[in-house]
Tab-separated table of C-alpha atoms in Angstrom:
chain	number	residue	atom	x	y	z
A	1	VAL	CA	24.233	-7.667	-7.761
A	2	ASP	CA	28.018	-7.872	-8.384
A	3	ASP	CA	28.933	-11.153	-6.211
A	4	ASP	CA	32.647	-10.051	-5.300
A	5	ASP	CA	31.064	-7.295	-3.744
A	6	ASP	CA	32.024	-8.896	-0.066
A	7	ASP	CA	35.528	-6.638	0.582
A	8	GLY	CA	37.041	-10.908	0.160
A	9	ILE	CA	35.193	-11.832	3.227
A	10	PRO	CA	35.636	-15.628	3.231
A	11	LEU	CA	31.678	-16.575	4.057
A	12	PRO	CA	29.952	-19.867	2.209
A	13	LEU	CA	26.926	-18.456	0.102
A	14	SER	CA	24.729	-19.998	2.730
A	15	ALA	CA	24.916	-17.090	5.096
A	16	MET	CA	25.246	-14.862	2.540
A	17	PRO	CA	21.388	-14.008	3.160
A	18	ALA	CA	21.888	-13.516	6.305
A	19	ALA	CA	24.769	-11.247	6.408
A	20	HIS	CA	23.416	-8.827	4.082
A	21	ALA	CA	19.769	-9.136	5.968
A	22	LEU	CA	21.699	-8.201	9.383
A	23	TYR	CA	23.273	-5.028	7.794
A	24	ALA	CA	20.372	-3.631	5.795
A	25	SER	CA	18.582	-4.360	9.492
A	26	THR	CA	21.864	-2.150	10.898
A	27	LEU	CA	20.802	0.650	8.210
A	28	ALA	CA	17.637	0.778	8.262
A	29	ARG	CA	17.501	0.794	12.071
A	30	VAL	CA	20.021	4.142	11.323
A	31	GLY	CA	17.559	5.794	9.113
A	32	ARG	CA	20.007	5.087	6.107
A	33	ASP	CA	16.610	3.024	4.141
A	34	ARG	CA	17.720	3.973	0.828
A	35	GLU	CA	21.186	2.236	1.513
A	36	ALA	CA	19.394	-0.752	3.244
A	37	LEU	CA	17.429	-1.486	0.334
A	38	ALA	CA	20.368	-2.175	-1.647
A	39	GLN	CA	21.447	-4.807	0.538
A	40	HIS	CA	17.662	-5.969	1.037
A	41	ASP	CA	18.034	-6.752	-2.978
A	42	LYS	CA	21.554	-8.735	-1.838
A	43	SER	CA	20.112	-10.410	0.759
A	44	LEU	CA	17.134	-11.470	-2.128
A	45	TYR	CA	19.674	-12.362	-4.676
A	46	TYR	CA	21.378	-14.953	-2.410
A	47	PHE	CA	18.131	-15.993	-0.845
A	48	ASP	CA	17.943	-16.740	-4.910
A	49	LYS	CA	20.761	-18.275	-5.722
A	50	CYS	CA	21.201	-20.446	-2.842
A	51	ASN	CA	16.912	-21.679	-2.227
A	52	ALA	CA	16.940	-24.842	-5.035
A	53	SER	CA	13.136	-25.658	-4.154
A	54	LYS	CA	12.486	-21.632	-5.109
A	55	GLN	CA	9.604	-22.006	-2.217
A	56	THR	CA	9.477	-18.535	-0.356
A	57	THR	CA	11.268	-19.084	3.389
A	58	LYS	CA	10.146	-17.536	6.523
A	59	ALA	CA	13.882	-15.768	6.141
A	60	GLU	CA	13.133	-14.931	2.993
A	61	ALA	CA	9.550	-13.760	4.024
A	62	ASP	CA	11.119	-11.041	6.541
A	63	VAL	CA	13.622	-9.800	3.986
A	64	LEU	CA	11.031	-9.079	2.185
A	65	LEU	CA	8.394	-7.522	4.579
A	66	ALA	CA	11.464	-5.236	5.628
A	67	LYS	CA	11.948	-4.041	2.445
A	68	GLY	CA	8.431	-3.160	2.380
A	69	LYS	CA	8.889	-1.082	5.503
A	70	SER	CA	12.021	0.928	3.884
A	71	LEU	CA	9.901	1.672	1.271
A	72	GLN	CA	7.088	2.750	3.289
A	73	ARG	CA	9.455	4.750	5.318
A	74	LEU	CA	10.962	6.559	1.495
A	75	MET	CA	7.297	7.658	1.301
A	76	ARG	CA	7.280	4.987	-1.737
A	77	TYR	CA	4.271	3.465	-0.448
A	78	ARG	CA	3.368	2.430	-4.873
A	79	ASP	CA	6.600	0.070	-4.817
A	80	ALA	CA	5.771	-1.411	-0.890
A	81	MET	CA	2.112	-2.611	-1.757
A	82	MET	CA	3.239	-4.475	-5.550
A	83	LEU	CA	6.877	-5.794	-3.144
A	84	LEU	CA	3.732	-7.627	-0.460
A	85	LYS	CA	1.415	-8.025	-3.141
A	86	GLY	CA	3.651	-9.641	-5.077
A	87	SER	CA	4.945	-11.758	-2.238
A	88	PHE	CA	1.515	-13.335	-1.634
A	89	THR	CA	0.804	-14.167	-5.134
A	90	ARG	CA	4.045	-16.151	-5.972
A	91	ASP	CA	3.884	-18.134	-2.620
A	92	SER	CA	2.106	-21.644	-1.727
A	93	THR	CA	-0.665	-21.254	0.431
A	94	ASP	CA	1.008	-22.814	2.815
A	95	ASN	CA	3.909	-20.222	3.642
A	96	VAL	CA	1.018	-17.160	2.898
A	97	SER	CA	-0.262	-17.699	6.638
A	98	TRP	CA	2.393	-16.459	7.971
A	99	LEU	CA	2.879	-13.254	5.756
A	100	ARG	CA	-0.098	-12.072	7.140
């Protein structure tokens, strides 16, 4: 992911995951799931960059679920399954309960 692709908008690093997630959601709502996937990936990249504990947050899990739904709409069922399966296995047992 390119850090300099945000058109010079002076947002704090901590705002970038939400900004890209909201853009991805907008794209998905108008049927542009291919483009939404790129924004989901950027959002996840910034979550990873901002999260020192490396524990998945609920907001990050929401992005993973939304990305899985976009993959399903694109009929990429295996990719969606692998993404969601990987999300369950890398989370602590505390976080898995709200991912179900």
